[in-house]
């Protein structure tokens, strides 16, 4: 640990070297176009940020430019849902990697409407349904946004309504998933309502700097290390990290754990949140995706960063 801390002064140059290296790469993956609004994002963008225990955020590249966090938001809706219903959530959502694409429907029939984990679309839609209980969709969406703003202590984080509308207009698969789960009794609200919550939390926009701050509690036993207050218990933070490691990159989760070696959660906007317990939270943004729908250069950059800094949950 001491060695890691001693390396922090070098972090600034490590990040700016990485950003410079990524800027000239021509293999940038492909920007998601199935949500038309995301297809408009410039694939040349690249940002990276690390939030540390002492409150500093070290960053490079386009780290202050907001992007659509998409499925990275599922970490925060899961956190809220566990706060609301606790372990009862696991009656409705599993905790196993799916080995299938994020929007797959195939396992739902055999497993009778219980999604494999809270990070595939079906699982996150159930989580949205849980957050909707007792609320209008507008209130549930407001609660999610305020929680995220609170975590970063930053009320400029916002919902990009054009992205939410764009996804609703083309979200046929998500409607299919939601209705299919409702047929098994695993959705309490109409698909339209649960998806209203889901599409809006996926459309939350923030910068790498802000995302690193939002996720920081997961690196410090569920605590905000600067303000000192607890967001979740240490045990819950550990379990959310375990799910990120095993399920956070869909059918690319094993590969991410193998190459990067830390819990991570990706989104089709090209963002990734990574957690180095006891050290800090990392976020990277590069809009071009690989075949699994995870940021192509983002994964490569995190692999290089983790290797350079000696960050891995598999070594002391
Ligand atoms: N909103 C996206 C969807 O439902 C989220 C997927 C993702 O980021 N992997 O398809």
PDB file of C-alpha atoms and ligand atoms in Angstrom:
ATOM      1  CA  UNK A   1       0.000   0.000   0.000  1.00  0.00           C
ATOM      2  CA  UNK A   2       2.839   2.356   0.864  1.00  0.00           C
ATOM      3  CA  UNK A   3       4.390   1.814  -2.548  1.00  0.00           C
ATOM      4  CA  UNK A   4       1.070   2.686  -4.176  1.00  0.00           C
ATOM      5  CA  UNK A   5       0.746   5.890  -2.202  1.00  0.00           C
ATOM      6  CA  UNK A   6       4.283   6.908  -3.043  1.00  0.00           C
ATOM      7  CA  UNK A   7       3.440   6.609  -6.702  1.00  0.00           C
ATOM      8  CA  UNK A   8       0.583   9.118  -6.499  1.00  0.00           C
ATOM      9  CA  UNK A   9       2.732  12.121  -7.411  1.00  0.00           C
ATOM     10  CA  UNK A  10       3.406  10.359 -10.714  1.00  0.00           C
ATOM     11  CA  UNK A  11      -0.285   9.766 -11.386  1.00  0.00           C
ATOM     12  CA  UNK A  12      -0.710  13.094 -13.152  1.00  0.00           C
ATOM     13  CA  UNK A  13       1.926  12.267 -15.739  1.00  0.00           C
ATOM     14  CA  UNK A  14       0.744   8.660 -16.067  1.00  0.00           C
ATOM     15  CA  UNK A  15      -2.756   9.913 -16.934  1.00  0.00           C
ATOM     16  CA  UNK A  16      -1.608  12.599 -19.357  1.00  0.00           C
ATOM     17  CA  UNK A  17       0.715  10.133 -21.117  1.00  0.00           C
ATOM     18  CA  UNK A  18      -2.194   7.693 -21.402  1.00  0.00           C
ATOM     19  CA  UNK A  19      -4.513  10.388 -22.811  1.00  0.00           C
ATOM     20  CA  UNK A  20      -1.855  11.400 -25.352  1.00  0.00           C
ATOM     21  CA  UNK A  21      -1.329   7.771 -26.364  1.00  0.00           C
ATOM     22  CA  UNK A  22      -5.066   7.151 -26.742  1.00  0.00           C
ATOM     23  CA  UNK A  23      -5.592  10.344 -28.755  1.00  0.00           C
ATOM     24  CA  UNK A  24      -3.498   9.056 -31.660  1.00  0.00           C
ATOM     25  CA  UNK A  25      -4.869   5.517 -31.802  1.00  0.00           C
ATOM     26  CA  UNK A  26      -6.952   4.767 -34.843  1.00  0.00           C
ATOM     27  CA  UNK A  27      -8.613   1.592 -33.473  1.00  0.00           C
ATOM     28  CA  UNK A  28     -11.371   3.382 -31.597  1.00  0.00           C
ATOM     29  CA  UNK A  29     -14.223   0.814 -31.724  1.00  0.00           C
ATOM     30  CA  UNK A  30     -17.696   1.803 -32.914  1.00  0.00           C
ATOM     31  CA  UNK A  31     -20.011   4.347 -31.287  1.00  0.00           C
ATOM     32  CA  UNK A  32     -23.428   2.870 -30.307  1.00  0.00           C
ATOM     33  CA  UNK A  33     -26.029   3.840 -32.891  1.00  0.00           C
ATOM     34  CA  UNK A  34     -29.028   1.808 -31.677  1.00  0.00           C
ATOM     35  CA  UNK A  35     -29.783   4.809 -29.465  1.00  0.00           C
ATOM     36  CA  UNK A  36     -29.678   7.399 -32.280  1.00  0.00           C
ATOM     37  CA  UNK A  37     -28.692  10.277 -29.992  1.00  0.00           C
ATOM     38  CA  UNK A  38     -25.552   8.397 -28.849  1.00  0.00           C
ATOM     39  CA  UNK A  39     -24.542   7.918 -32.491  1.00  0.00           C
ATOM     40  CA  UNK A  40     -23.871  11.666 -32.706  1.00  0.00           C
ATOM     41  CA  UNK A  41     -21.011  11.601 -30.180  1.00  0.00           C
ATOM     42  CA  UNK A  42     -17.493  12.304 -31.486  1.00  0.00           C
ATOM     43  CA  UNK A  43     -15.456   9.046 -31.335  1.00  0.00           C
ATOM     44  CA  UNK A  44     -12.243  11.045 -30.922  1.00  0.00           C
ATOM     45  CA  UNK A  45     -13.128  11.967 -27.335  1.00  0.00           C
ATOM     46  CA  UNK A  46     -11.103  10.481 -24.498  1.00  0.00           C
ATOM     47  CA  UNK A  47     -11.152  11.388 -20.834  1.00  0.00           C
ATOM     48  CA  UNK A  48      -9.807   9.764 -17.680  1.00  0.00           C
ATOM     49  CA  UNK A  49      -9.977  10.645 -13.975  1.00  0.00           C
ATOM     50  CA  UNK A  50      -8.973   9.164 -10.629  1.00  0.00           C
ATOM     51  CA  UNK A  51     -10.592  10.282  -7.346  1.00  0.00           C
ATOM     52  CA  UNK A  52      -8.354   9.749  -4.310  1.00  0.00           C
ATOM     53  CA  UNK A  53      -8.973   9.419  -0.593  1.00  0.00           C
ATOM     54  CA  UNK A  54      -7.801  12.938   0.190  1.00  0.00           C
ATOM     55  CA  UNK A  55     -10.397  14.542  -2.101  1.00  0.00           C
ATOM     56  CA  UNK A  56      -8.122  15.191  -5.058  1.00  0.00           C
ATOM     57  CA  UNK A  57      -9.254  14.221  -8.540  1.00  0.00           C
ATOM     58  CA  UNK A  58      -6.412  13.735 -11.009  1.00  0.00           C
ATOM     59  CA  UNK A  59      -7.492  13.786 -14.650  1.00  0.00           C
ATOM     60  CA  UNK A  60      -6.449  14.093 -18.277  1.00  0.00           C
ATOM     61  CA  UNK A  61      -7.977  14.523 -21.743  1.00  0.00           C
ATOM     62  CA  UNK A  62     -11.693  15.358 -22.019  1.00  0.00           C
ATOM     63  CA  UNK A  63     -12.279  14.585 -18.341  1.00  0.00           C
ATOM     64  CA  UNK A  64     -14.529  17.610 -17.790  1.00  0.00           C
ATOM     65  CA  UNK A  65     -16.900  16.980 -20.656  1.00  0.00           C
ATOM     66  CA  UNK A  66     -20.268  15.383 -19.771  1.00  0.00           C
ATOM     67  CA  UNK A  67     -21.216  12.117 -21.501  1.00  0.00           C
ATOM     68  CA  UNK A  68     -24.130   9.693 -21.210  1.00  0.00           C
ATOM     69  CA  UNK A  69     -23.234   7.255 -18.417  1.00  0.00           C
ATOM     70  CA  UNK A  70     -25.867   4.706 -19.540  1.00  0.00           C
ATOM     71  CA  UNK A  71     -25.382   1.391 -17.714  1.00  0.00           C
ATOM     72  CA  UNK A  72     -22.822   2.763 -15.276  1.00  0.00           C
ATOM     73  CA  UNK A  73     -25.900   4.268 -13.577  1.00  0.00           C
ATOM     74  CA  UNK A  74     -27.017   0.708 -12.725  1.00  0.00           C
ATOM     75  CA  UNK A  75     -24.437   0.650  -9.917  1.00  0.00           C
ATOM     76  CA  UNK A  76     -26.176   3.580  -8.245  1.00  0.00           C
ATOM     77  CA  UNK A  77     -29.750   2.360  -8.792  1.00  0.00           C
ATOM     78  CA  UNK A  78     -28.695  -1.000  -7.330  1.00  0.00           C
ATOM     79  CA  UNK A  79     -27.240   0.828  -4.317  1.00  0.00           C
ATOM     80  CA  UNK A  80     -30.526   2.698  -3.826  1.00  0.00           C
ATOM     81  CA  UNK A  81     -32.686  -0.410  -4.292  1.00  0.00           C
ATOM     82  CA  UNK A  82     -30.635  -2.360  -1.731  1.00  0.00           C
ATOM     83  CA  UNK A  83     -31.138   0.555   0.649  1.00  0.00           C
ATOM     84  CA  UNK A  84     -34.861   0.358   0.042  1.00  0.00           C
ATOM     85  CA  UNK A  85     -35.590  -3.387   0.148  1.00  0.00           C
ATOM     86  CA  UNK A  86     -32.309  -4.954   1.320  1.00  0.00           C
ATOM     87  CA  UNK A  87     -31.707  -8.620   0.579  1.00  0.00           C
ATOM     88  CA  UNK A  88     -35.325  -9.067  -0.554  1.00  0.00           C
ATOM     89  CA  UNK A  89     -34.046  -7.767  -3.906  1.00  0.00           C
ATOM     90  CA  UNK A  90     -32.320 -11.122  -4.496  1.00  0.00           C
ATOM     91  CA  UNK A  91     -35.686 -12.868  -4.756  1.00  0.00           C
ATOM     92  CA  UNK A  92     -36.275 -10.956  -7.973  1.00  0.00           C
ATOM     93  CA  UNK A  93     -32.741 -10.648  -9.422  1.00  0.00           C
ATOM     94  CA  UNK A  94     -29.842 -13.108  -9.441  1.00  0.00           C
ATOM     95  CA  UNK A  95     -26.155 -12.587  -8.752  1.00  0.00           C
ATOM     96  CA  UNK A  96     -24.522 -14.632 -11.471  1.00  0.00           C
ATOM     97  CA  UNK A  97     -22.751 -13.495 -14.607  1.00  0.00           C
ATOM     98  CA  UNK A  98     -24.976 -14.052 -17.628  1.00  0.00           C
ATOM     99  CA  UNK A  99     -22.370 -14.850 -20.260  1.00  0.00           C
ATOM    100  CA  UNK A 100     -24.791 -13.189 -22.663  1.00  0.00           C
ATOM    101  CA  UNK A 101     -25.106  -9.722 -24.223  1.00  0.00           C
ATOM    102  CA  UNK A 102     -26.540  -6.952 -22.027  1.00  0.00           C
ATOM    103  CA  UNK A 103     -29.896  -6.917 -23.820  1.00  0.00           C
ATOM    104  CA  UNK A 104     -30.361 -10.677 -24.229  1.00  0.00           C
ATOM    105  CA  UNK A 105     -33.747 -12.280 -23.547  1.00  0.00           C
ATOM    106  CA  UNK A 106     -32.754 -15.950 -23.909  1.00  0.00           C
ATOM    107  CA  UNK A 107     -32.185 -16.882 -20.258  1.00  0.00           C
ATOM    108  CA  UNK A 108     -35.381 -15.214 -19.067  1.00  0.00           C
ATOM    109  CA  UNK A 109     -37.641 -17.965 -20.354  1.00  0.00           C
ATOM    110  CA  UNK A 110     -35.752 -20.842 -18.728  1.00  0.00           C
ATOM    111  CA  UNK A 111     -35.229 -18.893 -15.514  1.00  0.00           C
ATOM    112  CA  UNK A 112     -38.855 -17.820 -15.318  1.00  0.00           C
ATOM    113  CA  UNK A 113     -38.471 -14.092 -15.544  1.00  0.00           C
ATOM    114  CA  UNK A 114     -35.678 -13.742 -12.944  1.00  0.00           C
ATOM    115  CA  UNK A 115     -32.761 -11.873 -14.551  1.00  0.00           C
ATOM    116  CA  UNK A 116     -29.278 -13.249 -13.916  1.00  0.00           C
ATOM    117  CA  UNK A 117     -27.922 -10.060 -12.306  1.00  0.00           C
ATOM    118  CA  UNK A 118     -28.783  -6.372 -11.707  1.00  0.00           C
ATOM    119  CA  UNK A 119     -26.434  -5.071 -14.418  1.00  0.00           C
ATOM    120  CA  UNK A 120     -27.908  -6.692 -17.525  1.00  0.00           C
ATOM    121  CA  UNK A 121     -30.828  -4.670 -18.866  1.00  0.00           C
ATOM    122  CA  UNK A 122     -33.502  -7.046 -17.546  1.00  0.00           C
ATOM    123  CA  UNK A 123     -32.045  -6.901 -14.027  1.00  0.00           C
ATOM    124  CA  UNK A 124     -31.756  -3.126 -14.057  1.00  0.00           C
ATOM    125  CA  UNK A 125     -35.369  -2.823 -15.230  1.00  0.00           C
ATOM    126  CA  UNK A 126     -36.450  -4.859 -12.170  1.00  0.00           C
ATOM    127  CA  UNK A 127     -34.339  -2.524 -10.011  1.00  0.00           C
ATOM    128  CA  UNK A 128     -36.153   0.456 -11.584  1.00  0.00           C
ATOM    129  CA  UNK A 129     -39.468  -1.263 -10.805  1.00  0.00           C
ATOM    130  CA  UNK A 130     -38.366  -1.577  -7.146  1.00  0.00           C
ATOM    131  CA  UNK A 131     -37.456   2.130  -7.015  1.00  0.00           C
ATOM    132  CA  UNK A 132     -40.834   3.011  -8.494  1.00  0.00           C
ATOM    133  CA  UNK A 133     -42.827   1.419  -5.640  1.00  0.00           C
ATOM    134  CA  UNK A 134     -44.912   4.090  -3.930  1.00  0.00           C
ATOM    135  CA  UNK A 135     -43.773   6.798  -6.350  1.00  0.00           C
ATOM    136  CA  UNK A 136     -44.679   8.474  -9.580  1.00  0.00           C
ATOM    137  CA  UNK A 137     -41.947   7.830 -12.203  1.00  0.00           C
ATOM    138  CA  UNK A 138     -40.996  11.526 -11.967  1.00  0.00           C
ATOM    139  CA  UNK A 139     -40.333  11.196  -8.220  1.00  0.00           C
ATOM    140  CA  UNK A 140     -38.311   7.995  -8.607  1.00  0.00           C
ATOM    141  CA  UNK A 141     -36.181   9.616 -11.323  1.00  0.00           C
ATOM    142  CA  UNK A 142     -35.677  12.673  -9.111  1.00  0.00           C
ATOM    143  CA  UNK A 143     -34.610  10.463  -6.203  1.00  0.00           C
ATOM    144  CA  UNK A 144     -31.982   8.703  -8.347  1.00  0.00           C
ATOM    145  CA  UNK A 145     -30.607  11.976  -9.716  1.00  0.00           C
ATOM    146  CA  UNK A 146     -30.444  13.595  -6.266  1.00  0.00           C
ATOM    147  CA  UNK A 147     -28.634  10.546  -4.828  1.00  0.00           C
ATOM    148  CA  UNK A 148     -26.013  10.755  -7.575  1.00  0.00           C
ATOM    149  CA  UNK A 149     -25.637  14.518  -7.109  1.00  0.00           C
ATOM    150  CA  UNK A 150     -25.262  13.959  -3.370  1.00  0.00           C
ATOM    151  CA  UNK A 151     -22.520  11.346  -3.878  1.00  0.00           C
ATOM    152  CA  UNK A 152     -20.470  13.812  -5.937  1.00  0.00           C
ATOM    153  CA  UNK A 153     -21.624  16.847  -3.951  1.00  0.00           C
ATOM    154  CA  UNK A 154     -22.421  18.393  -7.327  1.00  0.00           C
ATOM    155  CA  UNK A 155     -25.881  19.441  -8.452  1.00  0.00           C
ATOM    156  CA  UNK A 156     -24.786  20.216 -12.012  1.00  0.00           C
ATOM    157  CA  UNK A 157     -25.070  16.491 -12.889  1.00  0.00           C
ATOM    158  CA  UNK A 158     -28.166  16.238 -15.096  1.00  0.00           C
ATOM    159  CA  UNK A 159     -30.438  14.028 -17.161  1.00  0.00           C
ATOM    160  CA  UNK A 160     -30.058  14.425 -20.910  1.00  0.00           C
ATOM    161  CA  UNK A 161     -33.724  14.373 -21.941  1.00  0.00           C
ATOM    162  CA  UNK A 162     -32.871  14.011 -25.653  1.00  0.00           C
ATOM    163  CA  UNK A 163     -30.980  10.784 -24.928  1.00  0.00           C
ATOM    164  CA  UNK A 164     -33.865   9.455 -22.793  1.00  0.00           C
ATOM    165  CA  UNK A 165     -36.393  10.278 -25.539  1.00  0.00           C
ATOM    166  CA  UNK A 166     -34.146   8.789 -28.205  1.00  0.00           C
ATOM    167  CA  UNK A 167     -33.847   5.528 -26.271  1.00  0.00           C
ATOM    168  CA  UNK A 168     -37.578   5.362 -25.569  1.00  0.00           C
ATOM    169  CA  UNK A 169     -38.298   5.766 -29.284  1.00  0.00           C
ATOM    170  CA  UNK A 170     -36.085   2.801 -30.204  1.00  0.00           C
ATOM    171  CA  UNK A 171     -36.164   0.719 -26.999  1.00  0.00           C
ATOM    172  CA  UNK A 172     -38.112  -2.196 -28.469  1.00  0.00           C
ATOM    173  CA  UNK A 173     -35.952  -4.842 -26.846  1.00  0.00           C
ATOM    174  CA  UNK A 174     -36.207  -3.254 -23.433  1.00  0.00           C
ATOM    175  CA  UNK A 175     -40.014  -3.127 -23.821  1.00  0.00           C
ATOM    176  CA  UNK A 176     -39.905  -6.812 -24.753  1.00  0.00           C
ATOM    177  CA  UNK A 177     -37.766  -7.657 -21.698  1.00  0.00           C
ATOM    178  CA  UNK A 178     -40.030  -5.688 -19.365  1.00  0.00           C
ATOM    179  CA  UNK A 179     -43.255  -7.166 -20.702  1.00  0.00           C
ATOM    180  CA  UNK A 180     -41.789 -10.652 -20.652  1.00  0.00           C
ATOM    181  CA  UNK A 181     -40.815 -10.292 -16.985  1.00  0.00           C
ATOM    182  CA  UNK A 182     -44.258  -8.894 -16.221  1.00  0.00           C
ATOM    183  CA  UNK A 183     -45.778 -12.047 -17.692  1.00  0.00           C
ATOM    184  CA  UNK A 184     -43.856 -14.013 -15.017  1.00  0.00           C
ATOM    185  CA  UNK A 185     -45.007 -11.636 -12.284  1.00  0.00           C
ATOM    186  CA  UNK A 186     -41.552 -10.074 -11.822  1.00  0.00           C
ATOM    187  CA  UNK A 187     -42.570  -6.512 -12.695  1.00  0.00           C
ATOM    188  CA  UNK A 188     -45.064  -4.714 -10.452  1.00  0.00           C
ATOM    189  CA  UNK A 189     -45.627  -1.733 -12.741  1.00  0.00           C
ATOM    190  CA  UNK A 190     -46.508  -1.359 -16.400  1.00  0.00           C
ATOM    191  CA  UNK A 191     -43.483  -1.692 -18.688  1.00  0.00           C
ATOM    192  CA  UNK A 192     -43.995   1.914 -19.791  1.00  0.00           C
ATOM    193  CA  UNK A 193     -43.575   3.169 -16.199  1.00  0.00           C
ATOM    194  CA  UNK A 194     -40.602   1.004 -15.151  1.00  0.00           C
ATOM    195  CA  UNK A 195     -38.868   1.859 -18.418  1.00  0.00           C
ATOM    196  CA  UNK A 196     -39.591   5.555 -17.926  1.00  0.00           C
ATOM    197  CA  UNK A 197     -37.399   5.337 -14.807  1.00  0.00           C
ATOM    198  CA  UNK A 198     -34.826   3.104 -16.528  1.00  0.00           C
ATOM    199  CA  UNK A 199     -34.401   5.240 -19.665  1.00  0.00           C
ATOM    200  CA  UNK A 200     -33.978   8.404 -17.588  1.00  0.00           C
ATOM    201  CA  UNK A 201     -31.333   7.006 -15.248  1.00  0.00           C
ATOM    202  CA  UNK A 202     -29.419   5.636 -18.238  1.00  0.00           C
ATOM    203  CA  UNK A 203     -29.564   9.151 -19.721  1.00  0.00           C
ATOM    204  CA  UNK A 204     -27.804  10.776 -16.760  1.00  0.00           C
ATOM    205  CA  UNK A 205     -24.864  12.804 -18.038  1.00  0.00           C
ATOM    206  CA  UNK A 206     -21.680  13.730 -16.216  1.00  0.00           C
ATOM    207  CA  UNK A 207     -17.958  14.075 -16.766  1.00  0.00           C
ATOM    208  CA  UNK A 208     -15.200  11.578 -15.892  1.00  0.00           C
ATOM    209  CA  UNK A 209     -14.242  13.804 -12.979  1.00  0.00           C
ATOM    210  CA  UNK A 210     -17.799  13.737 -11.634  1.00  0.00           C
ATOM    211  CA  UNK A 211     -18.206   9.989 -12.221  1.00  0.00           C
ATOM    212  CA  UNK A 212     -15.036   9.182 -10.300  1.00  0.00           C
ATOM    213  CA  UNK A 213     -16.414  11.198  -7.377  1.00  0.00           C
ATOM    214  CA  UNK A 214     -19.845   9.558  -7.539  1.00  0.00           C
ATOM    215  CA  UNK A 215     -18.279   6.076  -7.342  1.00  0.00           C
ATOM    216  CA  UNK A 216     -15.674   6.921  -4.714  1.00  0.00           C
ATOM    217  CA  UNK A 217     -17.619   5.517  -1.743  1.00  0.00           C
ATOM    218  CA  UNK A 218     -17.143   2.022  -3.208  1.00  0.00           C
ATOM    219  CA  UNK A 219     -13.357   2.345  -2.866  1.00  0.00           C
ATOM    220  CA  UNK A 220     -13.534   3.312   0.812  1.00  0.00           C
ATOM    221  CA  UNK A 221     -15.724   0.746   2.549  1.00  0.00           C
ATOM    222  CA  UNK A 222     -18.915   2.568   1.627  1.00  0.00           C
ATOM    223  CA  UNK A 223     -17.762   5.881   3.121  1.00  0.00           C
ATOM    224  CA  UNK A 224     -17.170   9.316   1.711  1.00  0.00           C
ATOM    225  CA  UNK A 225     -13.505   9.554   2.768  1.00  0.00           C
ATOM    226  CA  UNK A 226     -13.483  13.359   2.780  1.00  0.00           C
ATOM    227  CA  UNK A 227     -16.763  14.200   4.523  1.00  0.00           C
ATOM    228  CA  UNK A 228     -16.504  11.015   6.611  1.00  0.00           C
ATOM    229  CA  UNK A 229     -20.144   9.969   6.373  1.00  0.00           C
ATOM    230  CA  UNK A 230     -21.230   6.472   5.470  1.00  0.00           C
ATOM    231  CA  UNK A 231     -23.203   5.875   2.261  1.00  0.00           C
ATOM    232  CA  UNK A 232     -23.553   2.093   2.651  1.00  0.00           C
ATOM    233  CA  UNK A 233     -22.092  -0.436   5.093  1.00  0.00           C
ATOM    234  CA  UNK A 234     -18.621  -1.867   4.345  1.00  0.00           C
ATOM    235  CA  UNK A 235     -20.185  -5.267   3.651  1.00  0.00           C
ATOM    236  CA  UNK A 236     -22.609  -3.817   1.123  1.00  0.00           C
ATOM    237  CA  UNK A 237     -19.836  -1.895  -0.640  1.00  0.00           C
ATOM    238  CA  UNK A 238     -17.843  -5.134  -0.897  1.00  0.00           C
ATOM    239  CA  UNK A 239     -20.800  -6.977  -2.412  1.00  0.00           C
ATOM    240  CA  UNK A 240     -21.522  -4.266  -4.959  1.00  0.00           C
ATOM    241  CA  UNK A 241     -17.840  -4.417  -5.948  1.00  0.00           C
ATOM    242  CA  UNK A 242     -18.101  -8.215  -6.255  1.00  0.00           C
ATOM    243  CA  UNK A 243     -21.048  -7.846  -8.626  1.00  0.00           C
ATOM    244  CA  UNK A 244     -19.176  -5.231 -10.657  1.00  0.00           C
ATOM    245  CA  UNK A 245     -16.214  -7.583 -10.988  1.00  0.00           C
ATOM    246  CA  UNK A 246     -18.290 -10.602 -12.004  1.00  0.00           C
ATOM    247  CA  UNK A 247     -21.099  -8.949 -14.000  1.00  0.00           C
ATOM    248  CA  UNK A 248     -20.137  -5.317 -14.731  1.00  0.00           C
ATOM    249  CA  UNK A 249     -19.028  -5.915 -18.320  1.00  0.00           C
ATOM    250  CA  UNK A 250     -21.700  -8.443 -19.406  1.00  0.00           C
ATOM    251  CA  UNK A 251     -20.202 -11.222 -21.511  1.00  0.00           C
ATOM    252  CA  UNK A 252     -16.893  -9.353 -21.359  1.00  0.00           C
ATOM    253  CA  UNK A 253     -16.718  -9.463 -17.535  1.00  0.00           C
ATOM    254  CA  UNK A 254     -14.208 -12.302 -17.352  1.00  0.00           C
ATOM    255  CA  UNK A 255     -11.966 -10.578 -19.865  1.00  0.00           C
ATOM    256  CA  UNK A 256     -12.089  -7.271 -17.956  1.00  0.00           C
ATOM    257  CA  UNK A 257     -11.272  -9.021 -14.651  1.00  0.00           C
ATOM    258  CA  UNK A 258      -8.418 -10.873 -16.361  1.00  0.00           C
ATOM    259  CA  UNK A 259      -6.948  -7.808 -18.059  1.00  0.00           C
ATOM    260  CA  UNK A 260      -7.669  -5.038 -15.556  1.00  0.00           C
ATOM    261  CA  UNK A 261      -8.149  -6.922 -12.286  1.00  0.00           C
ATOM    262  CA  UNK A 262     -10.511  -4.519 -10.517  1.00  0.00           C
ATOM    263  CA  UNK A 263     -14.321  -4.181 -10.216  1.00  0.00           C
ATOM    264  CA  UNK A 264     -15.680  -2.177 -13.140  1.00  0.00           C
ATOM    265  CA  UNK A 265     -18.964  -1.121 -14.702  1.00  0.00           C
ATOM    266  CA  UNK A 266     -19.329  -0.100 -18.319  1.00  0.00           C
ATOM    267  CA  UNK A 267     -21.990   1.748 -20.286  1.00  0.00           C
ATOM    268  CA  UNK A 268     -22.761   2.000 -24.002  1.00  0.00           C
ATOM    269  CA  UNK A 269     -21.977   5.719 -23.842  1.00  0.00           C
ATOM    270  CA  UNK A 270     -18.331   4.564 -23.626  1.00  0.00           C
ATOM    271  CA  UNK A 271     -17.825   5.219 -19.928  1.00  0.00           C
ATOM    272  CA  UNK A 272     -16.326   2.822 -17.378  1.00  0.00           C
ATOM    273  CA  UNK A 273     -16.188   3.193 -13.599  1.00  0.00           C
ATOM    274  CA  UNK A 274     -13.418   1.220 -11.892  1.00  0.00           C
ATOM    275  CA  UNK A 275     -12.810   0.683  -8.178  1.00  0.00           C
ATOM    276  CA  UNK A 276      -9.429   0.165  -6.507  1.00  0.00           C
ATOM    277  CA  UNK A 277     -10.364  -0.582  -2.887  1.00  0.00           C
ATOM    278  CA  UNK A 278      -8.472   1.590  -0.436  1.00  0.00           C
ATOM    279  CA  UNK A 279      -6.862   3.634  -3.205  1.00  0.00           C
ATOM    280  CA  UNK A 280      -9.507   5.392  -5.296  1.00  0.00           C
ATOM    281  CA  UNK A 281     -12.147   5.281  -8.008  1.00  0.00           C
ATOM    282  CA  UNK A 282     -11.302   5.563 -11.696  1.00  0.00           C
ATOM    283  CA  UNK A 283     -13.407   6.644 -14.619  1.00  0.00           C
ATOM    284  CA  UNK A 284     -12.645   6.634 -18.281  1.00  0.00           C
ATOM    285  CA  UNK A 285     -14.617   7.711 -21.346  1.00  0.00           C
ATOM    286  CA  UNK A 286     -14.013   6.792 -24.951  1.00  0.00           C
ATOM    287  CA  UNK A 287     -17.252   6.469 -26.962  1.00  0.00           C
ATOM    288  CA  UNK A 288     -16.196   3.700 -29.382  1.00  0.00           C
ATOM    289  CA  UNK A 289     -17.259   0.228 -28.186  1.00  0.00           C
ATOM    290  CA  UNK A 290     -15.870  -3.276 -28.635  1.00  0.00           C
ATOM    291  CA  UNK A 291     -17.946  -6.279 -29.687  1.00  0.00           C
ATOM    292  CA  UNK A 292     -19.341  -6.712 -26.147  1.00  0.00           C
ATOM    293  CA  UNK A 293     -20.590  -3.116 -25.997  1.00  0.00           C
ATOM    294  CA  UNK A 294     -17.824  -1.986 -23.630  1.00  0.00           C
ATOM    295  CA  UNK A 295     -15.540   0.976 -24.329  1.00  0.00           C
ATOM    296  CA  UNK A 296     -12.711  -0.308 -26.519  1.00  0.00           C
ATOM    297  CA  UNK A 297     -10.016   2.249 -25.677  1.00  0.00           C
ATOM    298  CA  UNK A 298     -11.436   2.742 -22.188  1.00  0.00           C
ATOM    299  CA  UNK A 299     -10.729  -0.914 -21.341  1.00  0.00           C
ATOM    300  CA  UNK A 300      -7.246  -0.691 -22.850  1.00  0.00           C
ATOM    301  CA  UNK A 301      -6.491   2.509 -20.937  1.00  0.00           C
ATOM    302  CA  UNK A 302      -7.649   1.017 -17.624  1.00  0.00           C
ATOM    303  CA  UNK A 303      -5.571  -2.106 -18.281  1.00  0.00           C
ATOM    304  CA  UNK A 304      -2.473   0.043 -18.844  1.00  0.00           C
ATOM    305  CA  UNK A 305      -3.212   2.298 -15.878  1.00  0.00           C
ATOM    306  CA  UNK A 306      -3.736  -0.639 -13.505  1.00  0.00           C
ATOM    307  CA  UNK A 307      -0.551  -2.287 -14.703  1.00  0.00           C
ATOM    308  CA  UNK A 308       1.540   0.885 -14.431  1.00  0.00           C
ATOM    309  CA  UNK A 309       0.272   1.694 -10.955  1.00  0.00           C
ATOM    310  CA  UNK A 310       0.302  -1.905  -9.724  1.00  0.00           C
ATOM    311  CA  UNK A 311      -3.432  -1.723  -8.988  1.00  0.00           C
ATOM    312  CA  UNK A 312      -5.261  -5.062  -8.731  1.00  0.00           C
ATOM    313  CA  UNK A 313      -7.598  -6.614  -6.210  1.00  0.00           C
ATOM    314  CA  UNK A 314      -5.604  -9.813  -6.687  1.00  0.00           C
ATOM    315  CA  UNK A 315      -2.364  -8.524  -5.191  1.00  0.00           C
ATOM    316  CA  UNK A 316      -1.662  -6.794  -1.878  1.00  0.00           C
TER     317      UNK A 316
HETATM  318  N1  LIG B   1     -29.742   2.247 -21.921  1.00  0.00           N
HETATM  319  C1  LIG B   1     -28.997   1.192 -22.528  1.00  0.00           C
HETATM  320  C2  LIG B   1     -29.887   0.067 -22.992  1.00  0.00           C
HETATM  321  O1  LIG B   1     -30.846  -0.214 -22.360  1.00  0.00           O
HETATM  322  C3  LIG B   1     -27.988   0.714 -21.542  1.00  0.00           C
HETATM  323  C4  LIG B   1     -27.124  -0.425 -22.069  1.00  0.00           C
HETATM  324  C5  LIG B   1     -25.687  -0.312 -21.675  1.00  0.00           C
HETATM  325  O2  LIG B   1     -25.169   0.747 -21.326  1.00  0.00           O
HETATM  326  N2  LIG B   1     -24.988  -1.408 -21.799  1.00  0.00           N
HETATM  327  O3  LIG B   1     -29.680  -0.550 -23.996  1.00  0.00           O
END
